[in-house]
Short mmCIF file of C-alpha atoms in Angstrom, two decimals:
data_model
loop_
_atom_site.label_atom_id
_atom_site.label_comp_id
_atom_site.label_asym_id
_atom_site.label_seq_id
_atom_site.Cartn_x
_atom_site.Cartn_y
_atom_site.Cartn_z
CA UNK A 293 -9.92 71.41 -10.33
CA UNK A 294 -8.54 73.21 -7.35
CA UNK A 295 -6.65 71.27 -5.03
CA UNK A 296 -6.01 71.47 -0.87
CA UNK A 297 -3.33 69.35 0.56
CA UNK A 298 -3.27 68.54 4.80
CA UNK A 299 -0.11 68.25 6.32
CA UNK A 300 2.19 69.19 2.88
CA UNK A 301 5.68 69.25 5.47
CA UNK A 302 5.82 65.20 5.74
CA UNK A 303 7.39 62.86 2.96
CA UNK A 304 3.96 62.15 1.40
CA UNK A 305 2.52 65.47 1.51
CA UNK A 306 5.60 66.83 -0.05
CA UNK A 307 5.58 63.68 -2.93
CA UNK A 308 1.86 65.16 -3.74
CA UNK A 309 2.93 68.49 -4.26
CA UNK A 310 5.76 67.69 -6.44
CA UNK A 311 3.45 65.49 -8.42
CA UNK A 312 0.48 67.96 -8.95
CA UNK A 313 2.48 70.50 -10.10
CA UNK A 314 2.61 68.98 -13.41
CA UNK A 315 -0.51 67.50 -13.11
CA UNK A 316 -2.40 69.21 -16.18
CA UNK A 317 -6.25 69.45 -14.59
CA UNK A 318 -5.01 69.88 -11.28
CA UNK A 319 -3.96 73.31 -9.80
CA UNK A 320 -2.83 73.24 -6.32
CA UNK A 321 -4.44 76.29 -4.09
CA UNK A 322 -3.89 75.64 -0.38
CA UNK A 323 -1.23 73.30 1.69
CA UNK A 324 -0.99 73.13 5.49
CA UNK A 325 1.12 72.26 7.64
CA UNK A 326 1.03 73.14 11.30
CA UNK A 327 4.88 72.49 12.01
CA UNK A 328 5.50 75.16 9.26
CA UNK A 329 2.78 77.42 9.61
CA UNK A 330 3.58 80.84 8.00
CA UNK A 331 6.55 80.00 5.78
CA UNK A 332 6.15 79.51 2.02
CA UNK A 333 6.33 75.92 0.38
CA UNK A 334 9.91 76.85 -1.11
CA UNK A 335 11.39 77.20 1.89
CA UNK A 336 10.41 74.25 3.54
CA UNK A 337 11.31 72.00 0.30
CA UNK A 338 13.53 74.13 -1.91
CA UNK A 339 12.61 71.65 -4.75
CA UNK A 340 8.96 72.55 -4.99
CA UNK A 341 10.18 76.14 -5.66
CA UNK A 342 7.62 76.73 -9.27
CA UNK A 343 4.53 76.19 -6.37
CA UNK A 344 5.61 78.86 -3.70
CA UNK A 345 2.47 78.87 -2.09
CA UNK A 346 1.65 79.72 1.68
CA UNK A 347 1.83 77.17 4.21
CA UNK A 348 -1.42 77.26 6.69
CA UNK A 349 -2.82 75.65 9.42
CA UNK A 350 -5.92 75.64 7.55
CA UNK A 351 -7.26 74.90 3.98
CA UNK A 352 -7.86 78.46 3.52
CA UNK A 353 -9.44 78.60 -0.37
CA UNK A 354 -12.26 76.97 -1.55
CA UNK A 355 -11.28 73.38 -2.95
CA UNK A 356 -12.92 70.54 -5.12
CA UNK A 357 -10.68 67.42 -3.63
CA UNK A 358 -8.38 67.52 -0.47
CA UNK A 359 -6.01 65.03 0.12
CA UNK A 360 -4.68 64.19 3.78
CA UNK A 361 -1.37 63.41 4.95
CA UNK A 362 -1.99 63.58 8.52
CA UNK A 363 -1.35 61.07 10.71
CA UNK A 364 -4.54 58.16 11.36
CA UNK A 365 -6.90 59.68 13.83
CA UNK A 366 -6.24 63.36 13.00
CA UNK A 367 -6.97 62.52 9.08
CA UNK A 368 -10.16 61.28 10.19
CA UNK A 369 -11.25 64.90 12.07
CA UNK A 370 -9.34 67.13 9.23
CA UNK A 371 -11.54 64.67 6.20
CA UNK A 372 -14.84 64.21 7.65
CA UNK A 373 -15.88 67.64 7.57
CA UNK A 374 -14.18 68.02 4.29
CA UNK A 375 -16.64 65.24 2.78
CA UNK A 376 -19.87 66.37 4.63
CA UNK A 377 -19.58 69.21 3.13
CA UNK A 378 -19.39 67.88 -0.37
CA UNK A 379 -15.52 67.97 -0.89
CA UNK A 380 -14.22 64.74 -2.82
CA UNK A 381 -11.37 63.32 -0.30
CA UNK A 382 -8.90 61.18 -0.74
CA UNK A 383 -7.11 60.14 2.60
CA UNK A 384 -3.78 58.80 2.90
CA UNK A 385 -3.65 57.95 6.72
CA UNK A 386 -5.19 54.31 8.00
CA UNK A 387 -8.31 55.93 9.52
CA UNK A 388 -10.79 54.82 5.96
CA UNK A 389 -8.85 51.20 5.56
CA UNK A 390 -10.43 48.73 7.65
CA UNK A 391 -14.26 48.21 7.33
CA UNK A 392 -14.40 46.63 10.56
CA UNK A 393 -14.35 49.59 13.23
CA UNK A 394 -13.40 47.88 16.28
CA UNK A 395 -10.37 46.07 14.46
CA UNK A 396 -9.27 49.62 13.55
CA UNK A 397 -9.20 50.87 16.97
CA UNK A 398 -7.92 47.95 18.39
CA UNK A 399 -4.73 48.01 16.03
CA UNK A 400 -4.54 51.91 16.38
CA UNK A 401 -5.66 52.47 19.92
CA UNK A 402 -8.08 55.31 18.91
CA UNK A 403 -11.38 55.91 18.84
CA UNK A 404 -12.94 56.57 15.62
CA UNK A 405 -13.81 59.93 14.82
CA UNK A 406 -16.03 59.60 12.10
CA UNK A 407 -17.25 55.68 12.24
CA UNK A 408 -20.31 56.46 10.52
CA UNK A 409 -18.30 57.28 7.28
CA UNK A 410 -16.56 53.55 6.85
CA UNK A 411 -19.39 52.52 5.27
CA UNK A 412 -19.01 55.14 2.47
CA UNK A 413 -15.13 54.77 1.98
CA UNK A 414 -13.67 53.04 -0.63
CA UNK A 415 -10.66 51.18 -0.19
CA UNK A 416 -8.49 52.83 -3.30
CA UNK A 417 -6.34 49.85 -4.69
CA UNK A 418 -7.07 51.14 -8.15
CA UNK A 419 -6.53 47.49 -9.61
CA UNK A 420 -9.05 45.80 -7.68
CA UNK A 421 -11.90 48.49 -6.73
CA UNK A 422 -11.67 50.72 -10.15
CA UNK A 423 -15.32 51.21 -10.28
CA UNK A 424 -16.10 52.01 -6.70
CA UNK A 425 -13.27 54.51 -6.87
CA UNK A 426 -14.68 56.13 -9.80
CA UNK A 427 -18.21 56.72 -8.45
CA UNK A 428 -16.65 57.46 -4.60
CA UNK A 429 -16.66 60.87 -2.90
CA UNK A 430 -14.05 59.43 0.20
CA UNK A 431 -11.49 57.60 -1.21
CA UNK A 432 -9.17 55.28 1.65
CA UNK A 433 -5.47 55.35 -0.15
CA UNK A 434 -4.01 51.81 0.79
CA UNK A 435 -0.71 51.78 2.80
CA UNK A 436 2.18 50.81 1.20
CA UNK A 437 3.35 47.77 2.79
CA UNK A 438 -0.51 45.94 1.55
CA UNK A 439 -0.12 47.86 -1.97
CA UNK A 440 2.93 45.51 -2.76
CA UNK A 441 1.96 42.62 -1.02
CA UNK A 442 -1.72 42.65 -2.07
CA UNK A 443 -0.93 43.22 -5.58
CA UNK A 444 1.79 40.37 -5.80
CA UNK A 445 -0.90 38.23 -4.36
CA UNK A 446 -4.56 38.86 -5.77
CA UNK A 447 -4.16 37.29 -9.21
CA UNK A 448 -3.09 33.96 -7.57
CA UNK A 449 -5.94 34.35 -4.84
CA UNK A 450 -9.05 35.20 -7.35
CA UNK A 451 -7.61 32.42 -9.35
CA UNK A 452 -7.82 29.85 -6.34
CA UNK A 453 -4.64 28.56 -6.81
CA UNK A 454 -3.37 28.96 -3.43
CA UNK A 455 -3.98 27.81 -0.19
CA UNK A 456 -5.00 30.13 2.87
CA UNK A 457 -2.01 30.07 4.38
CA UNK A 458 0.49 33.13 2.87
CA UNK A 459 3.76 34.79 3.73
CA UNK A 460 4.72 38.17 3.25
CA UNK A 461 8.40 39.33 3.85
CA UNK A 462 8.57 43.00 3.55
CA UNK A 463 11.54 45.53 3.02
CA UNK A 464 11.01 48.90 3.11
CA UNK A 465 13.32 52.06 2.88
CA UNK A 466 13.63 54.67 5.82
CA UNK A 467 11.17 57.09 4.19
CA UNK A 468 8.29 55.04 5.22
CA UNK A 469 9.02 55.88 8.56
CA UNK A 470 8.29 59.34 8.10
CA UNK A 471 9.64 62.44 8.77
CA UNK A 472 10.20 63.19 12.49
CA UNK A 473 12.71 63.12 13.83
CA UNK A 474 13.64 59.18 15.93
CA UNK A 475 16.26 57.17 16.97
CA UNK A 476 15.73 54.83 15.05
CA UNK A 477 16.29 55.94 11.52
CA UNK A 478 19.24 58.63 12.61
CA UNK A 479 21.90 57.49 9.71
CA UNK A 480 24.18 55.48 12.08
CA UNK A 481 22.00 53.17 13.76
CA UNK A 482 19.94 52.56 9.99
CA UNK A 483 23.59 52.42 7.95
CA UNK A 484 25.22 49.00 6.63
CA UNK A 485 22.01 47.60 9.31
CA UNK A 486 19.17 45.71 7.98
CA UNK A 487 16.65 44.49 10.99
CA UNK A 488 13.05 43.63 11.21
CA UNK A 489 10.35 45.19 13.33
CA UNK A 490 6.82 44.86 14.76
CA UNK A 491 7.71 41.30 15.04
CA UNK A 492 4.30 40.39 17.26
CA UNK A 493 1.88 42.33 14.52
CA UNK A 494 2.04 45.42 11.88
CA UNK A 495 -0.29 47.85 11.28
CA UNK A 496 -0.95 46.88 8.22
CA UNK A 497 -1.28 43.44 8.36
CA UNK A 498 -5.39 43.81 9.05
CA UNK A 499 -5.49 45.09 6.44
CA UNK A 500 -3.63 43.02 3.78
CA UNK A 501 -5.79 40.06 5.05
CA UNK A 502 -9.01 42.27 4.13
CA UNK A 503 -7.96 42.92 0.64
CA UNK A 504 -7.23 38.79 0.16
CA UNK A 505 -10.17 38.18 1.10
CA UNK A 506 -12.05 35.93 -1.81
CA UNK A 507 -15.26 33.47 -2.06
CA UNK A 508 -15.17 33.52 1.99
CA UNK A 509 -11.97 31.91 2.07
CA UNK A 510 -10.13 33.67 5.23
CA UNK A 511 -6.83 33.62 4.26
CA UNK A 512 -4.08 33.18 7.16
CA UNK A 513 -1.24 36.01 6.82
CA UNK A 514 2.33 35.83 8.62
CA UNK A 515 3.44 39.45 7.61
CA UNK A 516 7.03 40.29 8.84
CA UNK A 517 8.36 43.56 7.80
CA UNK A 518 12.21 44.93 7.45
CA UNK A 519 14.30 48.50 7.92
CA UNK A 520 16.38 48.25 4.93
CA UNK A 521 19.24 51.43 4.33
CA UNK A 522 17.61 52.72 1.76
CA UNK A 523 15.68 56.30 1.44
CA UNK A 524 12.99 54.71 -1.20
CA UNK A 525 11.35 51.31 -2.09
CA UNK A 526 9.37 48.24 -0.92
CA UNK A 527 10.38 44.85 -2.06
CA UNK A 528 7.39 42.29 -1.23
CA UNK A 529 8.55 38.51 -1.27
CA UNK A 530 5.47 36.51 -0.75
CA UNK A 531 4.87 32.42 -0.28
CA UNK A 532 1.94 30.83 -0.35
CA UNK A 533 1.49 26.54 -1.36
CA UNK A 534 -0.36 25.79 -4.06
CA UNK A 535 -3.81 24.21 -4.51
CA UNK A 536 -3.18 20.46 -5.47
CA UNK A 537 -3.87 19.97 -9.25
CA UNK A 538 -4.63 23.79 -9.32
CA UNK A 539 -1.75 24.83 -12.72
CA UNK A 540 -0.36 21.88 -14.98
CA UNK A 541 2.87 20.14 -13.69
CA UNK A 542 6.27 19.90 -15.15
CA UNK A 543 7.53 22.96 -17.48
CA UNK A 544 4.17 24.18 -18.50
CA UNK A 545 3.37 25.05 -14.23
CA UNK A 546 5.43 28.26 -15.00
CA UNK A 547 3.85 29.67 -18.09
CA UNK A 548 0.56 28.92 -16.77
CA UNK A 549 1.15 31.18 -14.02
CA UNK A 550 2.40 33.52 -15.97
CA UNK A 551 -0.45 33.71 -17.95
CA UNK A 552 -2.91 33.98 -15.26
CA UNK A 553 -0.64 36.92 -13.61
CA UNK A 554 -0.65 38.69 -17.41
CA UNK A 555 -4.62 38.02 -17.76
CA UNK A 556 -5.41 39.41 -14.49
CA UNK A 557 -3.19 42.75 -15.27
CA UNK A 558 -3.92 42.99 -18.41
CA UNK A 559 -4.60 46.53 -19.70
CA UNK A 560 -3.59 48.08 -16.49
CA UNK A 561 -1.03 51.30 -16.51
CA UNK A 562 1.26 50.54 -13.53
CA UNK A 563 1.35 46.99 -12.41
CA UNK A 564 3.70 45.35 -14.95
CA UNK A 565 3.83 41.57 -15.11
CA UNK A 566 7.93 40.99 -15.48
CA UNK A 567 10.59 38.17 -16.38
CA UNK A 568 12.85 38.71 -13.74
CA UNK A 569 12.76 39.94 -10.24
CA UNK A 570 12.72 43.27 -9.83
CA UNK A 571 14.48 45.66 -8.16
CA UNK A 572 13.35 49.12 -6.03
CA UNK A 573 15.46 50.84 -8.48
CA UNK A 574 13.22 49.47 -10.96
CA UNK A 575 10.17 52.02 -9.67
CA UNK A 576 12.35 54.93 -8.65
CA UNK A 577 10.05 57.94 -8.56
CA UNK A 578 7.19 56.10 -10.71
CA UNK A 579 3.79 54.84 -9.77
CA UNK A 580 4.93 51.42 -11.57
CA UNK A 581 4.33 48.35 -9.11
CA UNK A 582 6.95 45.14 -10.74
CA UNK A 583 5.45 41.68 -10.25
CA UNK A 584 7.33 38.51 -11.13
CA UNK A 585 5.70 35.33 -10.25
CA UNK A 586 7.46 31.84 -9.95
CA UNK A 587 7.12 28.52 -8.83
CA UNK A 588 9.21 26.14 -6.78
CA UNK A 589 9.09 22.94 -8.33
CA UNK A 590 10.74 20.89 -5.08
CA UNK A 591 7.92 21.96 -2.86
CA UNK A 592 4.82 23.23 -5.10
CA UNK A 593 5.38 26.58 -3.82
CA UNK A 594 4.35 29.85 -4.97
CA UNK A 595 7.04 32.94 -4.81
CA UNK A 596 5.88 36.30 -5.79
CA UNK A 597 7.81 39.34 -5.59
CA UNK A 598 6.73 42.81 -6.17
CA UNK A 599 8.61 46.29 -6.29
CA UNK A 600 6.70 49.68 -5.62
CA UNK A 601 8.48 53.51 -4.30
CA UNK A 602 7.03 53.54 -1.20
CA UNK A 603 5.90 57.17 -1.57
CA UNK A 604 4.62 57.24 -5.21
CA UNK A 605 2.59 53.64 -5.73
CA UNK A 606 2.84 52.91 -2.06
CA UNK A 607 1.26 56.67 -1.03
CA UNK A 608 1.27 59.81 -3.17
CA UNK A 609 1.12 58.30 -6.57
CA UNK A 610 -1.32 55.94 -6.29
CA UNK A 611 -3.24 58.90 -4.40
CA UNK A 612 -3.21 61.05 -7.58
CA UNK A 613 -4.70 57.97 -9.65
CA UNK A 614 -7.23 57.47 -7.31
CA UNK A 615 -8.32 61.57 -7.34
CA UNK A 616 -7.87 61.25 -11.65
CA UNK A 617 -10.35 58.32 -11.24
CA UNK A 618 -13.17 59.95 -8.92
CA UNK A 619 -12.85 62.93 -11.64
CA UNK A 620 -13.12 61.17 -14.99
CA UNK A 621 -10.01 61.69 -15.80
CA UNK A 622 -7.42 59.58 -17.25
CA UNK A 623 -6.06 57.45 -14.46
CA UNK A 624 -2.70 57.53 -15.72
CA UNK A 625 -2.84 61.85 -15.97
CA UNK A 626 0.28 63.64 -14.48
CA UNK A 627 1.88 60.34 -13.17
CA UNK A 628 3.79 58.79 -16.78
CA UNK A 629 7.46 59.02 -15.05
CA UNK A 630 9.87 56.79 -15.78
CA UNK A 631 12.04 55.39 -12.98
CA UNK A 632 15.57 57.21 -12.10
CA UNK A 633 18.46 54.93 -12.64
CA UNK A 634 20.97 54.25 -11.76
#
C-alpha cells in the first residue's frame, strides 16, 4: 500500500517515517512539510537517509492511507478531503478525539472544520476499539498523555472496582512538546528542572474522561501533568479508591488484581501486565505500553503505573497499528522493536 505522510519535519512525522521504512506492506511515496518544502527527507533528518524522498507542500502521488501530523485544526482541513475522497486516514492531531464538538472547540478554541465527520471517526486505542478500527476509514490516533493513563486505568474501570473519582499524575519528556522552537524547553531552563504545567486543565484531560467512560458511570478526573528532562517517555501514576468489597482482602487483594489486569490484556501485543514498576527506559523506541497494578493496603487504594515512548505508543507507533488494523494486516507488522537500553 502506498503511503502519504502530512507534516513529516515534526517529531511524530519523522517517528512515522523511520518506522515505515521497514514496514514490509507499506511503501512510503509522498511526505510534506511546508517548513521544508523543496529539500529531500535526508537532509532534514540525516537518519532517514534509505527514504530520500522529496519534501512537498502537497501529497503529490496517489496514496491508499495518509497519516497527519499537523497540528489540531489544520489536520482536520489537510484529512477531510483526504477521506471524502476515499483515502483511509489516520490522524494524529486532537481534531477526531472528542465526540462531543462543542467540548472540542471549547478546549481548542477552534472551530471545527469538518464536524460532520466526528460521527465517522474512530477513536484508535487499539486495546479497547479493535473492531471499530478494523472496519474504519478515519481513524482518531489517541494523544499520548490518555494512551498511558487510559490504559493503566480501563481494566480496573470495566471491572467496577473503582470509584469515580481518579488521579492521574503525568510525566512526560520534552519531545512531547514538539519541535519548534520555545522557551520553554531550550536545554537550560528544562535541565536538572522538573515542573508541572496546565495546572487549571490539559488538553487532554476531555478526553481521558471519554475513554473511562463505563455503564454511565461519569468518572471524575484530576489530571496534572509534568516537564520531566528527558527527550522520550511518559510515566502515568494513577489513584483511584476502591469499590467496598469489590477484590478479596488481606494477601489475596493483590493477586486478584493482578489477575483481572492479566485477563483484561490477555493476548494483546504491546500492553504488558508487569511485576514491578516500570521505567521509560523500559519502552525506549517500542510500541510496548508497561502496566503494574498495586494496592495500598492502609487506605484501600488503587496505584497503577504505566510506561509508554511518547512518540511510538503515545503517537507514531500506535498510528502504524492502527493503519495495519484498517488493512487486515497483522497489527503487530513493522513495529516488533525491542526497547534501547541502557
Amino acid at each position: 500500500m502506498k503511503v502519504g505522510i502530512l507534516n513529516v519535519t515534526g517529531y511524530a512525522g519523522s517517528e512515522l517515517a523511520r518506522i515505515l521504512a521497514h514496514h514490509p506492506e507499506a511503501e512510503m511515496v509522498s511526505v510534506t512539510g511546508r517548513s521544508a518544502a523543496g529539500q529531500r527527507l535526508a537532509e532534514v533528518f540525516p537518519h532517514l537517509a534509505a527514504t530520500d524522498l522529496p519534501i512537498t507542500e502537497e501529497i503529490e502521488e496517489s496514496v491508499d492511507v495518509v497519516f497527519s501530523a499537523l497540528p489540531h485544526k489544520a489536520s482536520a482541513e489537510a484529512c477531510g478531503p483526504f477521506y471524502k475522497q476515499g483515502v483511509k486516514v489516520v490522524d494524529i492531531s486532537a481534531d477526531f478525539r472528542l465526540k462531543d464538538l462543542p467540548e472540542y472547540e471549547s478546549w481548542y478554541s477552534v472551530q471545527h472544520p469538518f464536524p460532520e465527520l466526528l460521527e465517522d471517526a474512530v477513536y484508535g486505542l487499539t486495546e479497547l476499539h479493535r473492531d471499530e478500527v478494523a472496519a474504519a476509514g478515519l481513524v482518531a490516533n489517541p494523544g499520548c498523555y490518555p494512551t498511558g493513563a487510559v490504559l493503566a486505568l480501563a481494566p480496573a474501570v470495566k471491572a467496577g472496582i473503582i470509584e469515580p473519582n481518579v488521579v492521574v499524575d503525568g510525566k512526560s519528556g520534552v519531545s512531547g512538546a514538539g519541535r519548534g522552537l520555545a522557551l520553554s524547553t531550550h536545554y537550560s531552563e528544562v535541565n536538572e528542572s522538573v515542573r508541572a504545567y496546565s495546572i487549571d486543565g490539559h488538553r487532554h484531560l476531555p478526553e481521558i474522561t471519554q475513554e473511562l467512560r463505563s455503564d454511565g458511570v461519569e468518572p471524575r478526573v484530576t489530571f496534572l501533568p509534568h516537564l520531566i528532562p528527558m527527550t522520550r517517555g511518559i510515566l502515568s501514576s494513577c489513584y483511584a479508591d476502591l469499590n467496598p468489597g469489590a477484590l478479596p482482602g488481606g494477601d489475596a487483594a493483590a493477586a486478584a488484581l493482578f489477575e483481572v489486569y492479566r485477563d483484561f490484556y490477555r493476548g494483546e501485543p504491546f500492553v504488558k501486565v508487569v511485576d514491578q514498576p516500570p521505567h521509560t527506559k523500559h519502552t525506549l523506541g517500542n510500541n510496548d505500553c508497561l502496566v503494574y497494578p498495586a494496592i495500598d493496603p492502609r487506605t484501600d487504594r488503587l496505584t497503577v503505573v504505566s510506561a509508554i515512548d511518547n512518540l511510538v505508543k503515545g503517537a507514531a507507533g500506535q498510528a502504524v497499528q492502527n493503519m495495519n488494523l484498517m488493512f487486515g494486516l497483522p497489527e503487530s507488522m513493522g513495529l516488533e522493536t525491542l526497547a534501547l537500553y541502557p
